[in-house]
GROMACS .gro file of C-alpha atoms in nm:
model
  236
    1UNK     CA    1  18.118  14.332  14.459
    2UNK     CA    2  17.813  14.445  14.667
    3UNK     CA    3  17.631  14.133  14.607
    4UNK     CA    4  17.936  13.928  14.698
    5UNK     CA    5  17.963  14.107  15.028
    6UNK     CA    6  17.592  14.060  15.108
    7UNK     CA    7  17.608  13.695  15.010
    8UNK     CA    8  17.924  13.666  15.238
    9UNK     CA    9  17.738  13.806  15.530
   10UNK     CA   10  17.409  13.608  15.465
   11UNK     CA   11  17.605  13.269  15.439
   12UNK     CA   12  17.771  13.357  15.759
   13UNK     CA   13  17.449  13.452  15.938
   14UNK     CA   14  17.219  13.172  15.824
   15UNK     CA   15  17.456  12.869  15.769
   16UNK     CA   16  17.764  12.884  16.004
   17UNK     CA   17  17.754  12.821  16.350
   18UNK     CA   18  17.665  12.992  16.581
   19UNK     CA   19  17.364  13.047  16.365
   20UNK     CA   20  17.205  13.397  16.334
   21UNK     CA   21  17.511  13.587  16.438
   22UNK     CA   22  17.809  13.705  16.247
   23UNK     CA   23  18.059  13.511  16.473
   24UNK     CA   24  18.252  13.207  16.334
   25UNK     CA   25  18.360  12.937  16.563
   26UNK     CA   26  18.600  12.739  16.346
   27UNK     CA   27  18.902  12.870  16.164
   28UNK     CA   28  18.844  12.644  15.856
   29UNK     CA   29  18.499  12.794  15.820
   30UNK     CA   30  18.637  13.144  15.822
   31UNK     CA   31  18.888  13.044  15.534
   32UNK     CA   32  18.592  12.891  15.346
   33UNK     CA   33  18.424  13.214  15.377
   34UNK     CA   34  18.716  13.415  15.250
   35UNK     CA   35  18.755  13.198  14.956
   36UNK     CA   36  18.374  13.223  14.895
   37UNK     CA   37  18.410  13.619  14.890
   38UNK     CA   38  18.701  13.601  14.657
   39UNK     CA   39  18.524  13.376  14.413
   40UNK     CA   40  18.207  13.578  14.428
   41UNK     CA   41  18.384  13.905  14.369
   42UNK     CA   42  18.575  13.769  14.079
   43UNK     CA   43  18.258  13.637  13.930
   44UNK     CA   44  18.066  13.970  13.981
   45UNK     CA   45  18.353  14.164  13.831
   46UNK     CA   46  18.374  13.939  13.530
   47UNK     CA   47  18.006  13.944  13.471
   48UNK     CA   48  17.997  14.332  13.480
   49UNK     CA   49  18.276  14.354  13.233
   50UNK     CA   50  18.079  14.110  13.011
   51UNK     CA   51  17.779  14.322  13.042
   52UNK     CA   52  17.967  14.639  12.955
   53UNK     CA   53  18.114  14.469  12.650
   54UNK     CA   54  17.775  14.350  12.548
   55UNK     CA   55  17.622  14.711  12.566
   56UNK     CA   56  17.927  14.837  12.379
   57UNK     CA   57  17.886  14.580  12.117
   58UNK     CA   58  17.501  14.646  12.094
   59UNK     CA   59  17.569  15.023  12.058
   60UNK     CA   60  17.834  14.968  11.771
   61UNK     CA   61  17.583  14.735  11.600
   62UNK     CA   62  17.303  15.002  11.608
   63UNK     CA   63  17.567  15.273  11.485
   64UNK     CA   64  17.672  15.039  11.198
   65UNK     CA   65  17.294  14.966  11.110
   66UNK     CA   66  17.226  15.348  11.120
   67UNK     CA   67  17.527  15.431  10.905
   68UNK     CA   68  17.433  15.155  10.634
   69UNK     CA   69  17.073  15.281  10.632
   70UNK     CA   70  17.228  15.640  10.582
   71UNK     CA   71  17.444  15.510  10.298
   72UNK     CA   72  17.129  15.349  10.126
   73UNK     CA   73  16.945  15.687  10.144
   74UNK     CA   74  17.224  15.878  10.004
   75UNK     CA   75  17.251  15.626   9.721
   76UNK     CA   76  16.874  15.665   9.649
   77UNK     CA   77  16.886  16.050   9.673
   78UNK     CA   78  16.857  16.210   9.326
   79UNK     CA   79  16.878  16.568   9.416
   80UNK     CA   80  17.080  16.798   9.638
   81UNK     CA   81  16.756  16.867   9.845
   82UNK     CA   82  16.710  16.486   9.903
   83UNK     CA   83  17.072  16.470  10.031
   84UNK     CA   84  17.028  16.769  10.248
   85UNK     CA   85  16.716  16.625  10.416
   86UNK     CA   86  16.877  16.283  10.462
   87UNK     CA   87  17.175  16.446  10.618
   88UNK     CA   88  17.005  16.670  10.874
   89UNK     CA   89  16.767  16.392  10.985
   90UNK     CA   90  17.068  16.144  11.020
   91UNK     CA   91  17.260  16.379  11.241
   92UNK     CA   92  16.957  16.462  11.451
   93UNK     CA   93  16.871  16.099  11.496
   94UNK     CA   94  17.226  16.006  11.579
   95UNK     CA   95  17.326  16.301  11.788
   96UNK     CA   96  17.021  16.488  11.903
   97UNK     CA   97  17.019  16.867  11.899
   98UNK     CA   98  16.979  17.051  11.578
   99UNK     CA   99  17.111  17.031  11.237
  100UNK     CA  100  17.094  17.251  10.925
  101UNK     CA  101  17.250  17.231  10.569
  102UNK     CA  102  17.363  17.546  10.405
  103UNK     CA  103  17.425  17.544  10.032
  104UNK     CA  104  17.559  17.823   9.806
  105UNK     CA  105  17.319  18.024   9.587
  106UNK     CA  106  17.514  18.288   9.403
  107UNK     CA  107  17.753  18.433   9.664
  108UNK     CA  108  17.553  18.361   9.974
  109UNK     CA  109  17.497  18.061  10.198
  110UNK     CA  110  17.119  17.966  10.208
  111UNK     CA  111  16.945  17.699  10.417
  112UNK     CA  112  16.861  17.400  10.208
  113UNK     CA  113  16.722  17.174  10.499
  114UNK     CA  114  16.695  17.189  10.882
  115UNK     CA  115  16.564  16.952  11.148
  116UNK     CA  116  16.405  17.065  11.370
  117UNK     CA  117  16.305  17.341  11.104
  118UNK     CA  118  16.498  17.654  11.206
  119UNK     CA  119  16.682  17.946  11.041
  120UNK     CA  120  17.014  18.099  11.150
  121UNK     CA  121  16.938  18.451  11.201
  122UNK     CA  122  17.239  18.552  11.410
  123UNK     CA  123  17.499  18.733  11.178
  124UNK     CA  124  17.778  18.620  11.377
  125UNK     CA  125  17.676  18.255  11.339
  126UNK     CA  126  17.654  18.316  10.954
  127UNK     CA  127  17.998  18.456  10.961
  128UNK     CA  128  18.128  18.125  11.125
  129UNK     CA  129  17.933  17.925  10.854
  130UNK     CA  130  18.103  18.135  10.578
  131UNK     CA  131  18.442  18.104  10.736
  132UNK     CA  132  18.394  17.717  10.748
  133UNK     CA  133  18.303  17.741  10.375
  134UNK     CA  134  18.564  17.965  10.250
  135UNK     CA  135  18.857  17.811  10.467
  136UNK     CA  136  18.729  17.462  10.477
  137UNK     CA  137  18.776  17.443  10.845
  138UNK     CA  138  18.547  17.373  11.140
  139UNK     CA  139  18.416  17.693  11.311
  140UNK     CA  140  18.183  17.772  11.599
  141UNK     CA  141  18.108  17.584  11.923
  142UNK     CA  142  18.414  17.446  12.091
  143UNK     CA  143  18.645  17.510  11.804
  144UNK     CA  144  18.950  17.746  11.754
  145UNK     CA  145  18.730  17.997  11.561
  146UNK     CA  146  18.443  18.167  11.747
  147UNK     CA  147  18.421  17.886  12.016
  148UNK     CA  148  18.139  18.049  12.218
  149UNK     CA  149  17.867  18.036  11.949
  150UNK     CA  150  17.555  17.808  11.973
  151UNK     CA  151  17.628  17.627  11.634
  152UNK     CA  152  17.930  17.434  11.515
  153UNK     CA  153  17.972  17.445  11.135
  154UNK     CA  154  18.143  17.157  10.933
  155UNK     CA  155  18.243  17.200  10.574
  156UNK     CA  156  18.138  16.931  10.338
  157UNK     CA  157  18.455  16.902  10.143
  158UNK     CA  158  18.551  16.697   9.837
  159UNK     CA  159  18.882  16.691   9.651
  160UNK     CA  160  18.738  16.956   9.403
  161UNK     CA  161  18.590  17.212   9.651
  162UNK     CA  162  18.367  17.261   9.956
  163UNK     CA  163  17.994  17.190   9.855
  164UNK     CA  164  17.804  17.290  10.150
  165UNK     CA  165  17.828  17.344  10.529
  166UNK     CA  166  17.666  17.140  10.816
  167UNK     CA  167  17.559  17.345  11.116
  168UNK     CA  168  17.509  17.133  11.427
  169UNK     CA  169  17.372  17.265  11.765
  170UNK     CA  170  17.426  17.011  12.055
  171UNK     CA  171  17.139  16.948  12.307
  172UNK     CA  172  17.381  17.061  12.602
  173UNK     CA  173  17.645  17.301  12.508
  174UNK     CA  174  17.815  17.259  12.833
  175UNK     CA  175  17.924  16.910  12.762
  176UNK     CA  176  18.179  16.846  12.482
  177UNK     CA  177  18.108  16.567  12.229
  178UNK     CA  178  18.234  16.231  12.309
  179UNK     CA  179  18.499  16.060  12.084
  180UNK     CA  180  18.242  15.829  11.958
  181UNK     CA  181  18.002  16.114  11.862
  182UNK     CA  182  18.281  16.305  11.695
  183UNK     CA  183  18.352  15.993  11.483
  184UNK     CA  184  17.979  15.938  11.393
  185UNK     CA  185  17.955  16.320  11.290
  186UNK     CA  186  18.273  16.299  11.092
  187UNK     CA  187  18.157  15.990  10.907
  188UNK     CA  188  17.827  16.146  10.830
  189UNK     CA  189  17.988  16.466  10.686
  190UNK     CA  190  18.217  16.278  10.471
  191UNK     CA  191  17.932  16.049  10.319
  192UNK     CA  192  17.712  16.347  10.267
  193UNK     CA  193  17.980  16.555  10.098
  194UNK     CA  194  18.039  16.274   9.834
  195UNK     CA  195  17.663  16.221   9.772
  196UNK     CA  196  17.604  16.604   9.753
  197UNK     CA  197  17.877  16.655   9.510
  198UNK     CA  198  17.742  16.384   9.283
  199UNK     CA  199  17.397  16.531   9.299
  200UNK     CA  200  17.530  16.881   9.212
  201UNK     CA  201  17.731  16.719   8.904
  202UNK     CA  202  17.416  16.559   8.804
  203UNK     CA  203  17.220  16.900   8.825
  204UNK     CA  204  17.504  17.055   8.624
  205UNK     CA  205  17.491  16.782   8.358
  206UNK     CA  206  17.128  16.801   8.319
  207UNK     CA  207  17.155  17.178   8.291
  208UNK     CA  208  17.412  17.163   8.030
  209UNK     CA  209  17.217  16.914   7.835
  210UNK     CA  210  16.917  17.133   7.844
  211UNK     CA  211  17.143  17.430   7.719
  212UNK     CA  212  17.266  17.206   7.434
  213UNK     CA  213  16.916  17.109   7.339
  214UNK     CA  214  16.813  17.465   7.325
  215UNK     CA  215  17.106  17.551   7.103
  216UNK     CA  216  17.020  17.269   6.871
  217UNK     CA  217  16.650  17.369   6.849
  218UNK     CA  218  16.769  17.731   6.784
  219UNK     CA  219  16.994  17.622   6.503
  220UNK     CA  220  16.737  17.405   6.353
  221UNK     CA  221  16.491  17.697   6.367
  222UNK     CA  222  16.727  17.932   6.208
  223UNK     CA  223  16.809  17.688   5.928
  224UNK     CA  224  16.454  17.612   5.856
  225UNK     CA  225  16.376  17.991   5.848
  226UNK     CA  226  16.677  18.052   5.629
  227UNK     CA  227  16.541  17.785   5.379
  228UNK     CA  228  16.200  17.922   5.381
  229UNK     CA  229  16.328  18.270   5.309
  230UNK     CA  230  16.564  18.146   5.037
  231UNK     CA  231  16.291  18.001   4.830
  232UNK     CA  232  16.078  18.325   4.777
  233UNK     CA  233  16.372  18.546   4.741
  234UNK     CA  234  16.513  18.320   4.455
  235UNK     CA  235  16.156  18.358   4.284
  236UNK     CA  236  16.164  18.719   4.322
   0.00000   0.00000   0.00000
């Protein structure tokens, strides 16, 4: 619109008599100028909309590419630690700020990965993290539970149970997350929950297989010892 107005004035000043003034001697020239201004304004408005749509499409394309790369990372992750590091780096890259993933060890939540590296030392923050884990609800910054904290905690839930908790601290706590950022964060949490659950199941399966192998070795050893002892006892 500003360019259309400047073009309107420049055309009047340099090309319509009397030249080098903003006066218009003939009525039809004034009408032509008005039509010129309308066409220029519409063209500028459409150009601005097209540019905004192009920027939005580029942003969506980059978000889809980042999500696809994150999915490939999760597919290649072979352990819970690999999934945790992929998760925190993805959230930090998409949203900025800080990200930390908390896993259960015994009865306590422990930091598995954080980017930038940081531990949560505030007991109130850890209380919000445990709330998110036990209730399966988001807690912390700008939520219904302890909204004045630095961190927001998202439970990584699967149909079976909550497998971990993601902590996120935004770069600017005075500004709420946009709808697009909320959607990105929710998608990352959902993907990571499935991948982490799979990694934990694999860990449990490997542990169970190792225990079964130990049992088999113990049984074989006892059987061998029993056979070796029966032979001299029979002779005696």
